[in-house]
Amino acid sequence: MEKELAKSRGLELIKRSKIAIVGSLDAHGYPVTKAMFNAKHDGLREVWFSTNTSSKRVGGFRTDRRASVYYVDEDTFEGLLLVGTIELLQDEESRRMLWVDGCEKYYPQGVYDPDYTVMKFTAVRGNYYHGLRNIDFEVR
Amino acid sequence: MEKELAKSRGLELIKRSKIAIVGSLDAHGYPVTKAMFNAKHDGLREVWFSTNTSSKRVGGFRTDRRASVYYVDEDTFEGLLLVGTIELLQDEESRRMLWVDGCEKYYPQGVYDPDYTVMKFTAVRGNYYHGLRNIDFEVR
């Protein structure tokens, strides 16, 4: 499988996924994962999530920004792994960009709720697989 | 939510999951993930997978055994994270225990195929969430 085809199929998988599996490191350096809503993405390069500032996950990213974002379709045996780093953002533009009706369930004080944090993931490389075949690629 | 209830709901989630998301560390210390078939488990303590000896993932576990196993139900907003370590096994008993019809697709030489490795995950702690609530527990 050619790299451009793998990337284009990976992008299709992101588009049809409701959730992404975010990988991070816990306080003891163990790899941990959590499903998050796939809020916004820009190609394969950037993925954006909203999260609670007070969560353990966010605390971890303050000390180690290494992360991954994974999408899987268990019916078609396809998976896309993106590897990169997380930035935590609380500026107004980022907050407004991800805010949608229903967010007040998680952040009762609204768009300026101090417990509302935007996580921006930036990929540097990835791997796409389908069945038994898989291919590594760089992300720019 | 009480710890015993969280563990019992987590166990139900394992039982109805076709796949588990295995978290590991890549050669650069980044957290990476891959969906694997949920081959066998013993409560919340042990989960067993079969994999290719030659895979990058298996190579990583030779240098750092830290791992996690994650189950998610995106319809009910439930998730179970187990954190622990991986052992790589190639003894006959382990190989036979996981071997089922169809494995020859992945390991053409059969149960003694040198590219067939059994991964045994042993959990030490976990987290179960349902909706906005989540609870940490130890696994013994």
CSV table of C-alpha atoms in Angstrom, one decimal:
chain,number,residue,atom,x,y,z
A,1,MET,CA,0.0,0.0,0.0
A,2,GLU,CA,1.3,3.4,-1.0
A,3,LYS,CA,1.8,6.1,1.7
A,4,GLU,CA,-0.6,8.6,0.1
A,5,LEU,CA,-3.4,6.0,-0.1
A,6,ALA,CA,-2.8,5.0,3.5
A,7,LYS,CA,-3.1,8.6,4.6
A,8,SER,CA,-6.2,9.2,2.6
A,9,ARG,CA,-7.9,6.1,4.0
A,10,GLY,CA,-6.8,7.2,7.5
A,11,LEU,CA,-8.4,10.6,7.0
A,12,GLU,CA,-11.7,8.9,5.9
A,13,LEU,CA,-11.5,6.8,9.1
A,14,ILE,CA,-11.2,10.0,11.2
A,15,LYS,CA,-14.1,11.6,9.5
A,16,ARG,CA,-16.5,8.7,10.2
A,17,SER,CA,-15.3,8.1,13.8
A,18,LYS,CA,-17.4,9.4,16.7
A,19,ILE,CA,-14.6,8.9,19.2
A,20,ALA,CA,-10.8,9.0,19.2
A,21,ILE,CA,-8.6,7.0,21.7
A,22,VAL,CA,-6.1,9.4,23.3
A,23,GLY,CA,-2.9,7.9,24.6
A,24,SER,CA,-0.8,9.6,27.3
A,25,LEU,CA,1.6,8.8,30.1
A,26,ASP,CA,0.4,8.6,33.7
A,27,ALA,CA,2.4,9.8,36.7
A,28,HIS,CA,4.4,6.5,36.8
A,29,GLY,CA,5.2,6.6,33.1
A,30,TYR,CA,2.7,3.9,32.1
A,31,PRO,CA,0.9,4.3,28.8
A,32,VAL,CA,-2.8,5.0,29.4
A,33,THR,CA,-5.8,5.7,27.1
A,34,LYS,CA,-9.2,7.3,27.2
A,35,ALA,CA,-11.9,7.7,24.5
A,36,MET,CA,-12.7,11.3,23.7
A,37,PHE,CA,-15.1,13.0,21.4
A,38,ASN,CA,-13.6,13.7,18.0
A,39,ALA,CA,-14.3,17.5,18.3
A,40,LYS,CA,-12.4,18.9,15.3
A,41,HIS,CA,-9.5,18.0,13.1
A,42,ASP,CA,-7.3,19.6,10.4
A,43,GLY,CA,-6.3,16.8,8.1
A,44,LEU,CA,-4.1,14.2,9.9
A,45,ARG,CA,-1.9,17.0,11.4
A,46,GLU,CA,-4.1,18.5,14.1
A,47,VAL,CA,-6.8,17.1,16.3
A,48,TRP,CA,-8.7,19.1,18.9
A,49,PHE,CA,-10.5,18.0,22.0
A,50,SER,CA,-12.2,19.7,25.0
A,51,THR,CA,-11.6,18.4,28.5
A,52,ASN,CA,-11.8,19.2,32.2
A,53,THR,CA,-8.9,21.3,33.4
A,54,SER,CA,-9.1,19.4,36.7
A,55,SER,CA,-8.8,15.9,35.1
A,56,LYS,CA,-5.8,13.7,35.8
A,57,ARG,CA,-5.1,13.5,32.1
A,58,VAL,CA,-4.6,17.2,31.7
A,59,GLY,CA,-2.4,17.3,34.8
A,60,GLY,CA,-0.2,14.6,33.1
A,61,PHE,CA,0.2,16.7,29.9
A,62,ARG,CA,1.7,19.5,31.9
A,63,THR,CA,4.7,17.4,32.7
A,64,ASP,CA,4.9,15.2,29.6
A,65,ARG,CA,3.3,16.3,26.3
A,66,ARG,CA,3.9,13.0,24.4
A,67,ALA,CA,0.6,11.6,23.1
A,68,SER,CA,-1.1,9.6,20.5
A,69,VAL,CA,-4.5,9.6,18.9
A,70,TYR,CA,-6.0,6.4,17.6
A,71,TYR,CA,-9.0,5.5,15.5
A,72,VAL,CA,-10.3,2.0,14.9
A,73,ASP,CA,-13.1,0.5,12.9
A,74,GLU,CA,-13.6,-3.0,14.3
A,75,ASP,CA,-15.9,-4.0,11.4
A,76,THR,CA,-13.5,-3.2,8.6
A,77,PHE,CA,-10.3,-4.0,10.6
A,78,GLU,CA,-8.9,-0.6,9.9
A,79,GLY,CA,-6.9,1.5,12.4
A,80,LEU,CA,-5.1,4.8,12.3
A,81,LEU,CA,-2.4,5.8,14.9
A,82,LEU,CA,-1.2,9.3,15.0
A,83,VAL,CA,1.8,10.1,17.3
A,84,GLY,CA,2.8,13.6,18.5
A,85,THR,CA,2.3,16.1,21.3
A,86,ILE,CA,-0.5,17.9,23.1
A,87,GLU,CA,-0.8,21.6,23.9
A,88,LEU,CA,-3.2,22.8,26.5
A,89,LEU,CA,-5.0,26.0,25.5
A,90,GLN,CA,-7.4,28.3,27.5
A,91,ASP,CA,-7.4,31.4,25.2
A,92,GLU,CA,-10.8,32.7,24.1
A,93,GLU,CA,-10.4,31.8,20.4
A,94,SER,CA,-9.7,28.2,21.2
A,95,ARG,CA,-12.5,28.0,23.7
A,96,ARG,CA,-15.0,29.5,21.3
A,97,MET,CA,-13.8,27.3,18.4
A,98,LEU,CA,-14.8,24.0,20.2
A,99,TRP,CA,-17.8,25.2,22.1
A,100,VAL,CA,-21.1,23.7,21.0
A,101,ASP,CA,-24.6,23.4,22.6
A,102,GLY,CA,-24.4,20.8,25.3
A,103,CYS,CA,-20.9,21.8,26.5
A,104,GLU,CA,-22.5,23.4,29.5
A,105,LYS,CA,-23.2,19.9,30.8
A,106,TYR,CA,-19.4,19.5,31.3
A,107,TYR,CA,-18.5,23.2,31.9
A,108,PRO,CA,-21.5,24.7,33.9
A,109,GLN,CA,-19.9,28.2,34.0
A,110,GLY,CA,-19.9,28.3,30.2
A,111,VAL,CA,-17.2,29.2,27.7
A,112,TYR,CA,-15.0,30.9,30.4
A,113,ASP,CA,-15.4,28.1,32.9
A,114,PRO,CA,-11.9,27.7,34.4
A,115,ASP,CA,-12.5,23.9,34.3
A,116,TYR,CA,-12.7,24.1,30.5
A,117,THR,CA,-9.5,23.3,28.6
A,118,VAL,CA,-8.8,22.8,24.9
A,119,MET,CA,-6.3,20.1,24.1
A,120,LYS,CA,-4.6,20.5,20.7
A,121,PHE,CA,-2.8,17.4,19.4
A,122,THR,CA,-0.2,17.8,16.7
A,123,ALA,CA,0.9,14.7,14.8
A,124,VAL,CA,4.5,14.1,13.6
A,125,ARG,CA,4.0,10.5,12.3
A,126,GLY,CA,1.5,7.9,11.9
A,127,ASN,CA,0.6,4.3,11.0
A,128,TYR,CA,-2.4,3.1,9.1
A,129,TYR,CA,-3.4,-0.6,8.9
A,130,HIS,CA,-6.1,-2.5,7.1
A,131,GLY,CA,-6.3,-6.3,7.8
A,132,LEU,CA,-2.7,-7.6,7.9
A,133,ARG,CA,-1.1,-4.8,6.0
A,134,ASN,CA,0.2,-1.6,7.7
A,135,ILE,CA,2.2,1.4,6.6
A,136,ASP,CA,4.2,4.1,8.5
A,137,PHE,CA,4.2,7.7,7.3
A,138,GLU,CA,5.3,11.1,8.4
A,139,VAL,CA,2.8,13.9,9.0
A,140,ARG,CA,3.7,17.5,8.1
B,1,MET,CA,-20.2,4.6,42.7
B,2,GLU,CA,-18.8,2.0,44.9
B,3,LYS,CA,-15.5,0.2,43.9
B,4,GLU,CA,-17.0,-3.3,43.8
B,5,LEU,CA,-19.8,-2.2,41.5
B,6,ALA,CA,-17.3,-0.4,39.2
B,7,LYS,CA,-15.2,-3.6,38.9
B,8,SER,CA,-18.3,-5.7,38.2
B,9,ARG,CA,-19.5,-3.3,35.5
B,10,GLY,CA,-16.0,-3.2,34.1
B,11,LEU,CA,-15.9,-7.0,33.9
B,12,GLU,CA,-19.2,-7.0,32.0
B,13,LEU,CA,-17.7,-4.6,29.5
B,14,ILE,CA,-14.7,-6.9,28.9
B,15,LYS,CA,-17.1,-9.8,28.3
B,16,ARG,CA,-19.1,-8.0,25.6
B,17,SER,CA,-16.1,-6.4,23.9
B,18,LYS,CA,-14.7,-7.9,20.7
B,19,ILE,CA,-11.5,-5.9,20.9
B,20,ALA,CA,-9.3,-4.4,23.5
B,21,ILE,CA,-7.1,-1.3,23.0
B,22,VAL,CA,-3.5,-2.2,24.1
B,23,GLY,CA,-1.3,0.8,25.1
B,24,SER,CA,2.4,0.5,25.1
B,25,LEU,CA,5.5,2.7,24.8
B,26,ASP,CA,7.3,3.1,21.4
B,27,ALA,CA,11.1,3.4,21.0
B,28,HIS,CA,10.9,7.1,21.7
B,29,GLY,CA,8.8,6.7,24.9
B,30,TYR,CA,5.6,7.9,23.2
B,31,PRO,CA,2.4,6.2,24.3
B,32,VAL,CA,1.0,4.2,21.4
B,33,THR,CA,-2.1,2.0,21.0
B,34,LYS,CA,-3.5,-0.8,18.9
B,35,ALA,CA,-6.7,-2.7,18.9
B,36,MET,CA,-6.3,-6.4,19.5
B,37,PHE,CA,-8.7,-9.3,19.7
B,38,ASN,CA,-9.9,-10.0,23.2
B,39,ALA,CA,-8.6,-13.6,23.2
B,40,LYS,CA,-9.0,-14.7,26.9
B,41,HIS,CA,-9.2,-13.0,30.3
B,42,ASP,CA,-9.2,-14.1,33.9
B,43,GLY,CA,-11.4,-11.5,35.7
B,44,LEU,CA,-9.9,-8.1,35.6
B,45,ARG,CA,-6.4,-9.4,36.6
B,46,GLU,CA,-5.1,-11.1,33.4
B,47,VAL,CA,-5.8,-10.6,29.7
B,48,TRP,CA,-4.2,-12.7,27.0
B,49,PHE,CA,-3.5,-11.8,23.4
B,50,SER,CA,-1.8,-13.5,20.5
B,51,THR,CA,0.5,-11.5,18.3
B,52,ASN,CA,3.3,-11.7,15.8
B,53,THR,CA,6.8,-12.1,17.4
B,54,SER,CA,8.2,-9.9,14.6
B,55,SER,CA,5.9,-6.9,15.3
B,56,LYS,CA,7.2,-3.6,16.5
B,57,ARG,CA,4.9,-3.8,19.5
B,58,VAL,CA,6.4,-7.0,20.8
B,59,GLY,CA,9.9,-5.6,20.3
B,60,GLY,CA,8.9,-2.7,22.5
B,61,PHE,CA,7.7,-4.9,25.3
B,62,ARG,CA,11.2,-6.5,25.5
B,63,THR,CA,12.6,-3.2,26.7
B,64,ASP,CA,9.7,-1.8,28.7
B,65,ARG,CA,6.9,-4.0,29.9
B,66,ARG,CA,4.6,-1.2,31.1
B,67,ALA,CA,1.2,-1.4,29.4
B,68,SER,CA,-2.5,-0.8,29.6
B,69,VAL,CA,-5.6,-2.5,28.2
B,70,TYR,CA,-8.7,-0.4,27.5
B,71,TYR,CA,-12.3,-1.3,26.7
B,72,VAL,CA,-14.9,1.3,25.6
B,73,ASP,CA,-18.6,1.2,24.7
B,74,GLU,CA,-19.2,4.4,22.8
B,75,ASP,CA,-23.0,3.8,22.9
B,76,THR,CA,-23.3,3.6,26.7
B,77,PHE,CA,-20.3,6.0,27.5
B,78,GLU,CA,-18.6,3.3,29.5
B,79,GLY,CA,-14.9,2.7,29.6
B,80,LEU,CA,-12.5,0.5,31.6
B,81,LEU,CA,-8.8,1.1,31.8
B,82,LEU,CA,-6.5,-1.6,33.3
B,83,VAL,CA,-2.9,-0.6,33.9
B,84,GLY,CA,-0.1,-3.2,34.4
B,85,THR,CA,2.7,-5.1,32.6
B,86,ILE,CA,3.1,-7.5,29.7
B,87,GLU,CA,4.9,-10.8,29.6
B,88,LEU,CA,5.8,-12.4,26.3
B,89,LEU,CA,5.4,-16.2,26.3
B,90,GLN,CA,6.2,-18.8,23.8
B,91,ASP,CA,5.9,-22.0,25.8
B,92,GLU,CA,3.7,-24.8,24.4
B,93,GLU,CA,1.0,-24.5,27.1
B,94,SER,CA,0.4,-20.8,26.4
B,95,ARG,CA,0.5,-21.3,22.6
B,96,ARG,CA,-2.1,-24.1,22.8
B,97,MET,CA,-4.3,-22.2,25.2
B,98,LEU,CA,-4.9,-19.3,22.8
B,99,TRP,CA,-4.8,-21.3,19.5
B,100,VAL,CA,-8.2,-21.4,17.7
B,101,ASP,CA,-9.2,-22.3,14.1
B,102,GLY,CA,-8.2,-19.4,11.9
B,103,CYS,CA,-4.9,-18.6,13.7
B,104,GLU,CA,-3.1,-20.1,10.8
B,105,LYS,CA,-4.0,-17.0,8.8
B,106,TYR,CA,-1.6,-15.1,11.0
B,107,TYR,CA,0.9,-17.9,11.9
B,108,PRO,CA,1.1,-20.1,8.8
B,109,GLN,CA,3.5,-22.6,10.5
B,110,GLY,CA,0.9,-23.4,13.1
B,111,VAL,CA,1.1,-23.6,16.9
B,112,TYR,CA,4.9,-23.8,16.9
B,113,ASP,CA,5.3,-20.9,14.4
B,114,PRO,CA,8.3,-18.9,15.7
B,115,ASP,CA,6.3,-15.7,14.7
B,116,TYR,CA,3.6,-16.6,17.2
B,117,THR,CA,3.9,-15.0,20.6
B,118,VAL,CA,1.4,-15.0,23.5
B,119,MET,CA,1.2,-11.7,25.3
B,120,LYS,CA,0.0,-12.0,28.9
B,121,PHE,CA,-1.1,-8.7,30.5
B,122,THR,CA,-1.4,-8.5,34.3
B,123,ALA,CA,-3.2,-5.6,35.8
B,124,VAL,CA,-2.3,-3.9,39.1
B,125,ARG,CA,-4.9,-1.1,39.0
B,126,GLY,CA,-7.8,0.3,37.0
B,127,ASN,CA,-10.4,2.9,36.3
B,128,TYR,CA,-14.0,2.5,35.3
B,129,TYR,CA,-16.1,5.4,34.1
B,130,HIS,CA,-19.7,5.7,33.1
B,131,GLY,CA,-20.8,9.1,31.8
B,132,LEU,CA,-19.3,11.8,33.9
B,133,ARG,CA,-18.4,9.5,36.9
B,134,ASN,CA,-15.3,7.5,37.3
B,135,ILE,CA,-13.6,5.5,40.0
B,136,ASP,CA,-10.1,4.2,40.5
B,137,PHE,CA,-9.5,0.7,42.0
B,138,GLU,CA,-6.6,-1.7,42.7
B,139,VAL,CA,-6.6,-5.1,41.0
B,140,ARG,CA,-5.3,-8.1,42.9
